[in-house]
Coordinates of C-alpha atoms in Angstrom, one line a residue:
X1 CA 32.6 196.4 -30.1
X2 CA 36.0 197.6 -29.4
X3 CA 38.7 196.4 -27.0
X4 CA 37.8 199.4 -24.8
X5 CA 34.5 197.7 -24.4
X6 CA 35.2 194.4 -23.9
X7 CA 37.5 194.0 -20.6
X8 CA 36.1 195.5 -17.9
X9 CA 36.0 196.6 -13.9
X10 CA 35.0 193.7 -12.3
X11 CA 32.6 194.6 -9.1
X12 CA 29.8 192.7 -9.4
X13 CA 28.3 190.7 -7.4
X14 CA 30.3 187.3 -7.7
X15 CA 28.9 186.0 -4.2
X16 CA 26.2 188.0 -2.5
X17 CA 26.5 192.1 -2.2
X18 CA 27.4 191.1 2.0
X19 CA 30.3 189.1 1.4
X20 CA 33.6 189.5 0.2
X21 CA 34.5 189.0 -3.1
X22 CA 37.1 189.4 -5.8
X23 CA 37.5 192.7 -7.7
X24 CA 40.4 193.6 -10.5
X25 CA 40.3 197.2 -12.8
X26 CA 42.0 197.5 -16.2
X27 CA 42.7 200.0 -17.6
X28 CA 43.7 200.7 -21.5
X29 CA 45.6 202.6 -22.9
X30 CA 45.3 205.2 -19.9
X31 CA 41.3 204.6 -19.8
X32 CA 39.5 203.3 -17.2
X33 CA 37.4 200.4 -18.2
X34 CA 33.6 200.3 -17.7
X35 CA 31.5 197.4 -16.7
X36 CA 29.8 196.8 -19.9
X37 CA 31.4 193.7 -20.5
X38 CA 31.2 192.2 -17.2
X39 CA 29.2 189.5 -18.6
X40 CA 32.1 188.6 -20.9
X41 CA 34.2 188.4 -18.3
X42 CA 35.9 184.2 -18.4
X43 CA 39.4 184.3 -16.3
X44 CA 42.7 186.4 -15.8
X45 CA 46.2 184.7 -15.1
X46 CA 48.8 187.5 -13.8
X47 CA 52.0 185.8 -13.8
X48 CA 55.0 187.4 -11.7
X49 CA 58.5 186.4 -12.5
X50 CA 61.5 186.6 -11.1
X51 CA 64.5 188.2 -13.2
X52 CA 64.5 189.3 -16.8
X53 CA 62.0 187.0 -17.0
X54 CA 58.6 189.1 -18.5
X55 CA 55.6 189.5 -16.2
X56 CA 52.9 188.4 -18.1
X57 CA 48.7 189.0 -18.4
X58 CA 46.5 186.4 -19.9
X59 CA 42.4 187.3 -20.2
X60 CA 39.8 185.5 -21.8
X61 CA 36.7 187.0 -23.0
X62 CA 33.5 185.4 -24.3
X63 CA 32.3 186.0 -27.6
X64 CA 28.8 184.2 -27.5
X65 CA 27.4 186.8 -29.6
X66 CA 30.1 187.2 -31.9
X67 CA 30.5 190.9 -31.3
X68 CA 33.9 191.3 -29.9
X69 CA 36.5 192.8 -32.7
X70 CA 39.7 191.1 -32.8
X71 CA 42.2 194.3 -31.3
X72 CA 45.4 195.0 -32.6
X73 CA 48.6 194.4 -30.8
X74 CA 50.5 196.9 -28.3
X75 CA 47.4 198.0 -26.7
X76 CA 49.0 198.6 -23.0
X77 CA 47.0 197.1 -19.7
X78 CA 47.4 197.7 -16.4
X79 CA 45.8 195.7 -13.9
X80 CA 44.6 195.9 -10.4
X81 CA 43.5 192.7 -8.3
X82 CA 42.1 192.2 -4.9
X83 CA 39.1 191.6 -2.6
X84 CA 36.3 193.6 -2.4
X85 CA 36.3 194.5 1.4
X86 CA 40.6 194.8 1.4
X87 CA 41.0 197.2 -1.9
X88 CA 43.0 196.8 -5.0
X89 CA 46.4 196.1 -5.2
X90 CA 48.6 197.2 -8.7
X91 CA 49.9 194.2 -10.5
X92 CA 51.6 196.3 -13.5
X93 CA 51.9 197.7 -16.8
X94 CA 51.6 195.0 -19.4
X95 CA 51.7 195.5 -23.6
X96 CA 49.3 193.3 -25.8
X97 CA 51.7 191.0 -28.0
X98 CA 49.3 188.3 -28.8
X99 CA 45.3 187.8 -29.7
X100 CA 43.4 184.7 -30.0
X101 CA 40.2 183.9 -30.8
X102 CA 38.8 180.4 -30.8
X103 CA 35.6 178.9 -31.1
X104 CA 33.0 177.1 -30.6
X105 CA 31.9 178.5 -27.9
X106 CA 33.8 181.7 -29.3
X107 CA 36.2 182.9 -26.8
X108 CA 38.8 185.8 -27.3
X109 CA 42.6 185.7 -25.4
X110 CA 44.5 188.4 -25.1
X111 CA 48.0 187.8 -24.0
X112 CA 50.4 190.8 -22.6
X113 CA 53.6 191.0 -21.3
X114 CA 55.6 193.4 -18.9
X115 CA 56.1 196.5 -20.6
X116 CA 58.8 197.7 -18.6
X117 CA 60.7 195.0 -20.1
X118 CA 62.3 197.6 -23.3
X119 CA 62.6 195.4 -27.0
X120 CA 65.7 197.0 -27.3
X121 CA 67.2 194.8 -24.2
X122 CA 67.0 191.9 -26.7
X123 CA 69.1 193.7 -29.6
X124 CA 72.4 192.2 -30.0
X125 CA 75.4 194.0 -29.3
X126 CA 79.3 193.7 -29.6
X127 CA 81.6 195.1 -27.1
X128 CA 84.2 194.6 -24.0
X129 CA 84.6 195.7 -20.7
X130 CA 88.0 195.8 -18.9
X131 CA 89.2 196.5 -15.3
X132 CA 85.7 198.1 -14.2
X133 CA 83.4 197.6 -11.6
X134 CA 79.8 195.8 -11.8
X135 CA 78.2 198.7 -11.2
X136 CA 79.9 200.4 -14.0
X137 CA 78.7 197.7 -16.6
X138 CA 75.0 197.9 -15.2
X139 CA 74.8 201.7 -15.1
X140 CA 76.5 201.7 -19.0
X141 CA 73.4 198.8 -19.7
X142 CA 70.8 201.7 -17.7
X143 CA 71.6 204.4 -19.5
X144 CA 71.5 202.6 -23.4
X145 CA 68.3 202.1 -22.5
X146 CA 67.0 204.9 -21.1
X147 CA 66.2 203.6 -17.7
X148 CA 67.2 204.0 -13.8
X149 CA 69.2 201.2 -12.1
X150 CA 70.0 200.1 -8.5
X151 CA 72.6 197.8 -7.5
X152 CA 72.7 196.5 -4.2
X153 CA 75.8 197.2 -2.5
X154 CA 77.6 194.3 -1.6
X155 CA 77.4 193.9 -6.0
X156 CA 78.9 197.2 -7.1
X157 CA 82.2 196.9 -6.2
X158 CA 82.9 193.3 -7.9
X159 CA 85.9 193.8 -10.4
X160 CA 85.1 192.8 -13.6
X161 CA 88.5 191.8 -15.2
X162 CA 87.3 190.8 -18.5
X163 CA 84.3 190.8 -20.7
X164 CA 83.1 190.3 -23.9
X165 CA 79.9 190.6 -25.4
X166 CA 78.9 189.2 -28.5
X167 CA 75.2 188.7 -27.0
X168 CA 71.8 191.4 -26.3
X169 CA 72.0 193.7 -23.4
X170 CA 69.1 191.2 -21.7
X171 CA 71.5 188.2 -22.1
X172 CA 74.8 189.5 -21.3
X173 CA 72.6 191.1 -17.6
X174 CA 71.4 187.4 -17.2
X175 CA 74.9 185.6 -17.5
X176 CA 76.2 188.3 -15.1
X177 CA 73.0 187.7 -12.7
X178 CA 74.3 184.3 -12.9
X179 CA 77.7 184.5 -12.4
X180 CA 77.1 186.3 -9.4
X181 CA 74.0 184.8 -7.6
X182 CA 71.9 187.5 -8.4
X183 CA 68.4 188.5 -10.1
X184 CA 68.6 191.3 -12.3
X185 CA 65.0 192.8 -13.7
X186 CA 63.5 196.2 -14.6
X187 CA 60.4 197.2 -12.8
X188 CA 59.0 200.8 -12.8
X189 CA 61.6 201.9 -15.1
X190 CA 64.5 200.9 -12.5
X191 CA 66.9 197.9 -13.6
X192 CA 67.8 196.3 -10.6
X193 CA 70.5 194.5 -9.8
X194 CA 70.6 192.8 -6.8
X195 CA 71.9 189.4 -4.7
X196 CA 69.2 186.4 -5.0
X197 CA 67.5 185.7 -1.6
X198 CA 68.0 189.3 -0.6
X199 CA 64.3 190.0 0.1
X200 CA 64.8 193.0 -0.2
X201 CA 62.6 196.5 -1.4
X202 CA 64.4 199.1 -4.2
X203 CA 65.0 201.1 -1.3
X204 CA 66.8 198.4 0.3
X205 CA 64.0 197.8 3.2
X206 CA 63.9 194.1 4.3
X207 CA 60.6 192.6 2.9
X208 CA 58.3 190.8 5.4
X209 CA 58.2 187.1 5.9
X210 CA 54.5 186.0 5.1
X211 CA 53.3 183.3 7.4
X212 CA 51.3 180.8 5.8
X213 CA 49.6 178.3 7.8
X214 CA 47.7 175.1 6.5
X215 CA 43.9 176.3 6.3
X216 CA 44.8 179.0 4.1
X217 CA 46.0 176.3 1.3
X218 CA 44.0 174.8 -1.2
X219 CA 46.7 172.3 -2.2
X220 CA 50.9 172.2 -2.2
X221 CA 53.5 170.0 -3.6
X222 CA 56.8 169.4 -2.0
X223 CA 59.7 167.8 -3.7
X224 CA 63.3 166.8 -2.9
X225 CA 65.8 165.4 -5.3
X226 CA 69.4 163.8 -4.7
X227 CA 70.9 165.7 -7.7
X228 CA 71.4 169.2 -5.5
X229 CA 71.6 167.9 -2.1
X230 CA 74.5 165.6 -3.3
X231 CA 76.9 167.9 -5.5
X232 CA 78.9 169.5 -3.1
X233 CA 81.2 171.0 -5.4
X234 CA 81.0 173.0 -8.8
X235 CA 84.1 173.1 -11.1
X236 CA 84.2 175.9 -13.3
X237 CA 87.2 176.7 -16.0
X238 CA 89.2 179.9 -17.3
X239 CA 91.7 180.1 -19.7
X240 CA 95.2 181.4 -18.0
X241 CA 97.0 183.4 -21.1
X242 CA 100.3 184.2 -18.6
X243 CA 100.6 179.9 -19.3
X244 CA 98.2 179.5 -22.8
X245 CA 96.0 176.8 -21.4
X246 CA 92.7 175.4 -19.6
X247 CA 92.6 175.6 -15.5
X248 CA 90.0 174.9 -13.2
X249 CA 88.5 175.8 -10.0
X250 CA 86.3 174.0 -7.2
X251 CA 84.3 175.1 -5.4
X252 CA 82.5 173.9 -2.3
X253 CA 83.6 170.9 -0.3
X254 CA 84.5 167.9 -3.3
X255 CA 82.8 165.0 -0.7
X256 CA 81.8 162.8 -3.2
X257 CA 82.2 162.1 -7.3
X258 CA 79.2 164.0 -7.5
X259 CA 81.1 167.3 -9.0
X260 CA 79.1 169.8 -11.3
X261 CA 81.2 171.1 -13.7
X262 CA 80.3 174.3 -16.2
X263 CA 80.9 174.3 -19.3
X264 CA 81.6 177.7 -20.1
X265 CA 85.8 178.9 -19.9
X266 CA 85.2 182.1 -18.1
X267 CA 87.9 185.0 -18.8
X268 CA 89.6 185.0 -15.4
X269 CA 90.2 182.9 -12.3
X270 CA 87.8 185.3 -10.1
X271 CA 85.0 184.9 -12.6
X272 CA 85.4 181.3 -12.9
X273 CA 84.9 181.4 -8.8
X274 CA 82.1 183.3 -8.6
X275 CA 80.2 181.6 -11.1
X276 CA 81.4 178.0 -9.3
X277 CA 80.0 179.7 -6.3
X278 CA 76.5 180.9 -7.7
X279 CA 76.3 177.6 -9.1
X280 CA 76.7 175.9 -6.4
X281 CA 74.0 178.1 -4.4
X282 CA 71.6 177.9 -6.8
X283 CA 71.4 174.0 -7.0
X284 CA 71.5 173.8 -2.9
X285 CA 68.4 176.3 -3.3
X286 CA 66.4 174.2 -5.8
X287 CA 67.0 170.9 -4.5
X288 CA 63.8 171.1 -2.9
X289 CA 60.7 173.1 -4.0
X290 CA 57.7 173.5 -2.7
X291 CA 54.5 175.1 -4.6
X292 CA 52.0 176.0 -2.7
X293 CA 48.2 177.6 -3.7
X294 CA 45.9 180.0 -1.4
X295 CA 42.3 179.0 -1.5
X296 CA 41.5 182.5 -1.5
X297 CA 44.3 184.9 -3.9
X298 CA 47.0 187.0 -1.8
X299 CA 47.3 189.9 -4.4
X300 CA 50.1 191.6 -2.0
X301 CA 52.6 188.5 -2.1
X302 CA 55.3 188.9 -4.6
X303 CA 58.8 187.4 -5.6
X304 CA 61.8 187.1 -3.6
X305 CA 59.8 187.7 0.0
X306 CA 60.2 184.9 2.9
X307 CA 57.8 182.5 3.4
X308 CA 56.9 180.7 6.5
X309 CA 54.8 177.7 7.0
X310 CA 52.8 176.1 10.4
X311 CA 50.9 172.8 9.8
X312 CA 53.0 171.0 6.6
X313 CA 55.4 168.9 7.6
X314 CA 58.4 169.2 9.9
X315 CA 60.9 169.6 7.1
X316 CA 58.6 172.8 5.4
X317 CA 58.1 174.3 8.8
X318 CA 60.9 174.5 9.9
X319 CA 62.6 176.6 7.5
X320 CA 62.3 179.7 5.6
X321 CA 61.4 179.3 2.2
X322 CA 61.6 182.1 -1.2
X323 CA 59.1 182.7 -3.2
X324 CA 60.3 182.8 -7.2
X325 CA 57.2 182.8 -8.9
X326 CA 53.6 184.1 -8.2
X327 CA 51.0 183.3 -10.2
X328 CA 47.3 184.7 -9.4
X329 CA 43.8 183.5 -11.3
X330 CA 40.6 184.8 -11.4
X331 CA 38.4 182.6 -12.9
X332 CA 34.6 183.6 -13.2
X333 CA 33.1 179.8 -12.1
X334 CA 36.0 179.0 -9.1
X335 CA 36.7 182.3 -8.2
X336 CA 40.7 184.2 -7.2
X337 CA 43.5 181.6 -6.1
X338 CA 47.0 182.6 -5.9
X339 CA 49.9 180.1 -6.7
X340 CA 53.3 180.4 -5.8
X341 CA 56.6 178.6 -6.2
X342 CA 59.2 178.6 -3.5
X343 CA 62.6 177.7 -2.9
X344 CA 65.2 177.1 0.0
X345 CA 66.1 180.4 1.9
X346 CA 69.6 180.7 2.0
X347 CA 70.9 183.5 3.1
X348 CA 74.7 184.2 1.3
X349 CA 77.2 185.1 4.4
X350 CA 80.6 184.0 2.5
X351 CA 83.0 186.2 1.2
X352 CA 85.2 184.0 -1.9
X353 CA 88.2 185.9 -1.0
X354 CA 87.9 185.0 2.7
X355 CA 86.7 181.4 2.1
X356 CA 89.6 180.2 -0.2
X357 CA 93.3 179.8 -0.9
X358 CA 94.9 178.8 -4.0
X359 CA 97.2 176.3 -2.6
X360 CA 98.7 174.8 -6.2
X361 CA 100.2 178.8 -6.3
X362 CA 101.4 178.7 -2.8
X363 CA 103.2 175.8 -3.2
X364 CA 104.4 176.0 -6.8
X365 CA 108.0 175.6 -5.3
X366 CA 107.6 172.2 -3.6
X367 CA 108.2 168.8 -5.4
X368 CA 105.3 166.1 -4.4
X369 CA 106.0 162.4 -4.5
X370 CA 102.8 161.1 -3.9
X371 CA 99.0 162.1 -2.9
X372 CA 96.8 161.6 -0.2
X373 CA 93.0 161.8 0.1
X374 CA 90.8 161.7 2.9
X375 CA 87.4 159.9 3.4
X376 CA 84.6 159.5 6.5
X377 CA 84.4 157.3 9.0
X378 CA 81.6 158.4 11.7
X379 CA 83.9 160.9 13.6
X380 CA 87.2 159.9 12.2
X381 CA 88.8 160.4 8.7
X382 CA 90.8 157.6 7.0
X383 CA 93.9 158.1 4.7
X384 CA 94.3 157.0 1.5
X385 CA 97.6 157.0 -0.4
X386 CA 99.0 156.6 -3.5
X387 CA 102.8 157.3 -5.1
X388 CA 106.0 157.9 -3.2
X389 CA 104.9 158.9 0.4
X390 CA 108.0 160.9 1.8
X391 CA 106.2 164.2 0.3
X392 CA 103.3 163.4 -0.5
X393 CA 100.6 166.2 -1.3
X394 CA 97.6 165.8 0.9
X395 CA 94.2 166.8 -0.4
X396 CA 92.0 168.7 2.5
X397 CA 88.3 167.5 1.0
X398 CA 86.9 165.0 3.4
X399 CA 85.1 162.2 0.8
X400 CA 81.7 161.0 2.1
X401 CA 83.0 157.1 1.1
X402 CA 86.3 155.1 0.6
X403 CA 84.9 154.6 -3.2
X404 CA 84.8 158.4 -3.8
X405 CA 88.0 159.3 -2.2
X406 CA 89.6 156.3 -4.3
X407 CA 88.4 158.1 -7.6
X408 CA 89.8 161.3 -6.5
X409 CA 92.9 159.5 -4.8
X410 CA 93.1 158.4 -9.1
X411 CA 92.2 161.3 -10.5
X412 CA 95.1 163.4 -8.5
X413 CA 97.7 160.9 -9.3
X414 CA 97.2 161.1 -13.2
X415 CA 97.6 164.3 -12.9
X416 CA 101.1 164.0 -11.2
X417 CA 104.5 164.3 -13.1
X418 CA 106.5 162.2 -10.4
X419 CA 109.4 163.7 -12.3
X420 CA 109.1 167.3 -11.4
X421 CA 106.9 166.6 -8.8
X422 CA 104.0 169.3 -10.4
X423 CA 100.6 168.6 -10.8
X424 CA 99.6 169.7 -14.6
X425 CA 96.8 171.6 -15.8
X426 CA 95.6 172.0 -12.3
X427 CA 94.8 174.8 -10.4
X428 CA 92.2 174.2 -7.4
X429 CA 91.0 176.0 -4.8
X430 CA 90.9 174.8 -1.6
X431 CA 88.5 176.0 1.3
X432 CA 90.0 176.6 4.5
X433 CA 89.8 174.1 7.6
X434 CA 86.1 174.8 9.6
X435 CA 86.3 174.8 13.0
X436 CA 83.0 174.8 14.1
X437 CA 79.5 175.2 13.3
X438 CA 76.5 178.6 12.6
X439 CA 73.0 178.9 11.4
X440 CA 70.6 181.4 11.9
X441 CA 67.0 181.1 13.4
X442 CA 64.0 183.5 13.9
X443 CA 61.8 183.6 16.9
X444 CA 59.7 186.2 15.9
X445 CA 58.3 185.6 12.7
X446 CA 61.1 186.4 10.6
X447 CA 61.2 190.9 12.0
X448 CA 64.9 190.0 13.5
X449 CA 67.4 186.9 12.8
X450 CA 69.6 185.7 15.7
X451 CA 72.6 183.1 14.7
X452 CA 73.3 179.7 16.8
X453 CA 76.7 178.8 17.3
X454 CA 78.6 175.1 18.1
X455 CA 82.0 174.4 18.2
X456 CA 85.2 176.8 18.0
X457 CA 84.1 180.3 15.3
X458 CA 87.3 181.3 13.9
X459 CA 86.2 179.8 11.0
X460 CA 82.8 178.2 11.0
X461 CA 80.7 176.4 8.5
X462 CA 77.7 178.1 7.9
X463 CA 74.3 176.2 7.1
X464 CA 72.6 178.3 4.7
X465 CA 69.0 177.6 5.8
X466 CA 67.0 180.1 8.3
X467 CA 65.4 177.7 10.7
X468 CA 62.1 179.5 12.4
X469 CA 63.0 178.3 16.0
X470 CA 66.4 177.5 17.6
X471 CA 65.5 173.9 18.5
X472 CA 65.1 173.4 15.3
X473 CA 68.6 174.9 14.3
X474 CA 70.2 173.2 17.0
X475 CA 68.6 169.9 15.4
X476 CA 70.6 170.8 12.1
X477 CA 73.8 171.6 13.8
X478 CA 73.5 168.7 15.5
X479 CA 73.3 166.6 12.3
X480 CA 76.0 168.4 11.0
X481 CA 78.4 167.7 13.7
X482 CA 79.9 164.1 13.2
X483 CA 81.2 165.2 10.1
X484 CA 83.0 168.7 11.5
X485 CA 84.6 166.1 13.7
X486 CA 85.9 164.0 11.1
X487 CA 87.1 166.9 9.2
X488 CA 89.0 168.3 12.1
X489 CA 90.4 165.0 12.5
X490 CA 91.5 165.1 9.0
X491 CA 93.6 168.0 9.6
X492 CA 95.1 167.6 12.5
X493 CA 96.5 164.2 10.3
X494 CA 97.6 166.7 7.8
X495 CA 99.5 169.0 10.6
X496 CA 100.9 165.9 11.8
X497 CA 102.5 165.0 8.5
X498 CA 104.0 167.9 8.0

């Protein structure tokens, strides 16, 4: 018995012929699978990534009689998976790339992959790009390859000064997906290029926001970790050639000692800032996760839509949450249950050329003396100095404690040739002065997003979470607010010194 014969359209009767029950169709190859082996039938696992990441099928077959034949590899599935009285839903095209069979009791695994996913994306190339757009770089990645591509528009137009590749086509994609908080992945032939958190279709439709309340869950695991919610700041480096050495950028508000720092020396100062920024996004995203499992499987949810949540707890519902990973199993004995892991919605409203200033440039031509940090005291911000204060260079990050505005207060100094007054091999970025406070909320289940406002919005900080109510957004801006204070404070210092 053949592997045409031994997975099969699942339609039997799992509960009773009245109620409702799971159903999935395979087909191999291009043919339709008959019910033959129904019988054999043990679980399915669909697993559905986010990224370059491979989709991947995993299906387990009994071989109590010792029948089955072990196929060969490359076979090609695709899979449908739903409820009986609801339809089928298409989970993909998947290629065989690994058979098991283990015993006793004798049990057959086939294990597949997303075949849209080409081999020859993994082939490693050598070769630059200079002075071209994003888009240009995915569309020259498309075409090797034989495939479409979409790149979201906001993307397209980033200027890619400098890169080399010494890395496969699927690498080089995921360093750039990186660098620019994005997800880049092929589906349907298309390789998509597009910002994380955009929930958004190929087309560029917004996805729906799936509300999930607390009866529909079979279990769910939230977690929150210091590491993320602490770093406030990533510093990334590129190597200057105009002055043959190491400089760095920061970016994000340097509160605390807490600074991430990358390892990799980018090309260029703009590609050291983007990546800085993704970084900095992507660990505010994952700081807290939540995984969540349907007692009965959703085969319509997918990666990347918006999640909302009514009966958890007040800091789950009261967000919108991502979904990055979507794992749905049909198991014989228990039945279809549908996992998924979710991250922090944030929506990216920031624009790095707005947000910073390279103030070391600007003010190349002055001589400092001395330094001066800032740190928090409830609405106020306290001076710390160090050096020769009749020009002393004042540092605009507002430190969360005296201890951590000491070690940068240190740091700075070091770094301070009180003979020509320069700061050396520096070259930071500074984020302009907020003046108030934004957010956004929902009130209608995530169809339209409205933003709350508080304080003067010339120049606001923006909280990257979606609340799904506007008390509860005026709860975080309200949170938020001693320390705008303390940071307006801190400037007008600054002004006052000059």
């Amino acid at each position: 018995m053949g592997i045409l014969s031994t997975v099969g359209n699942m339609i039997g009767d799992v509960l009773d012929s009245t109620s409702p029950h799971a159903i999935y169709k395979l087909e191999v190859d291009g043919t339709v699978i008959n019910n033959e082996a129904i019988n054999r039938f043990m679980s399915m696992t669909i697993t559905d990534n986010r990224g370059l990441e491979s989709d991947t099928i995993e299906i387990q077959l009994s071989d109590h009689d010792r029948k089955l034949q072990i196929p060969p590899k490359g076979a090609v599935i695709q899979a449908w998976i739903g409820w009986s009285n609801e339809g089928l839903v298409y989970k993909g095209k998947y290629t065989v790339k690994e058979v098991e069979h283990a015993g006793a009791p004798d049990v057959l695994t086939l294990r597949a992959s997303s075949a849209d996913l080409k081999s020859s994306l993994k082939q490693k190339k050598e070769r630059s790009f200079h002075n071209v757009m994003l888009q240009d770089v995915v569309q020259a990645i498309a075409h090797a390859h034989e495939l479409e591509y979409s790149v979201q528009a906001e993307l397209a137009q980033h200027k890619i000064v400098q890169l080399v590749q010494n890395e496969s086509d699927a690498n080089l994609l995921t360093r750039l997906a990186d660098e620019h908080d994005a997800i880049a992945t092929v589906k349907n032939g298309i390789l998509l290029f597009t910002a994380k958190g955009a929930s958004q279709t190929i087309s560029g439709q917004t996805l729906p926001t799936y509300l999930i309340t607390r009866d529909q869950g079979d279990n769910h695991l939230y977690s929150s970790n210091d590491g993320g919610e602490e770093i406030s700041a990533v510093r990334a480096w590129y190597y200057d050639t105009a002055q043959a050495k190491k400089l760095e950028v920061v970016y994000g508000d340097a509160s605390n000692q807490n600074i991430k720092e990358l390892r990799h020396i980018h090309q260029d100062k703009q590609s050291a800032t983007l990546a800085a920024k993704a970084k900095l996004l992507d660990l505010k995203r994952t700081a807290i996760k939540l995984n969540y499992t349907f007692a009965k499987g959703k085969p319509d949810i997918i990666p990347e839509m918006t999640y909302l949540f009514e009966g958890l707890k007040e800091q789950i519902d009261d967000i919108y949450w991502l979904g990055t990973r979507i794992i749905h199993t049909l198991d014989a004995d228990v039945g279809y249950t549908s996992g998924i892991e979710l991250e922090v919605f944030c929506p990216d409203a920031d624009d790095v050329a707005e947000l910073f200033e390279d103030q070391f440039e600007s003010e190349k031509d002055k001589k400092w003396t001395g330094v001066v940090v800032y740190y928090q005291s409830g609405d106020k911000a306290v001076p710390l100095t160090k050096g020769d204060q009749s020009n002393p260079k004042h540092f605009t990050y507002l430190y969360v404690s005296k201890e951590a505005a000491q070690a940068r207060l240190d740091r700075e100094y070091s770094l301070l040739d009180v003979e020509t007054g320069k700061f050396s091999a520096h070259n930071e970025l500074e984020i302009k002065p907020y003046t108030g406070l934004k957010t956004q909320y929902t009130a209608d289940k995530g169809k339209t997003r409205q933003w709350l406002t508080k304080g003067d919005q010339s120049n606001p900080k923006i909280i990257n979470h979606v609340y799904k109510s506007k008390l509860a957004a005026e709860k975080a801006l309200s949170r938020e607010m001693p320390r705008l204070n303390a940071k307006k404070d801190m400037i007008q210092q600054v002004k006052d010194a000059d």
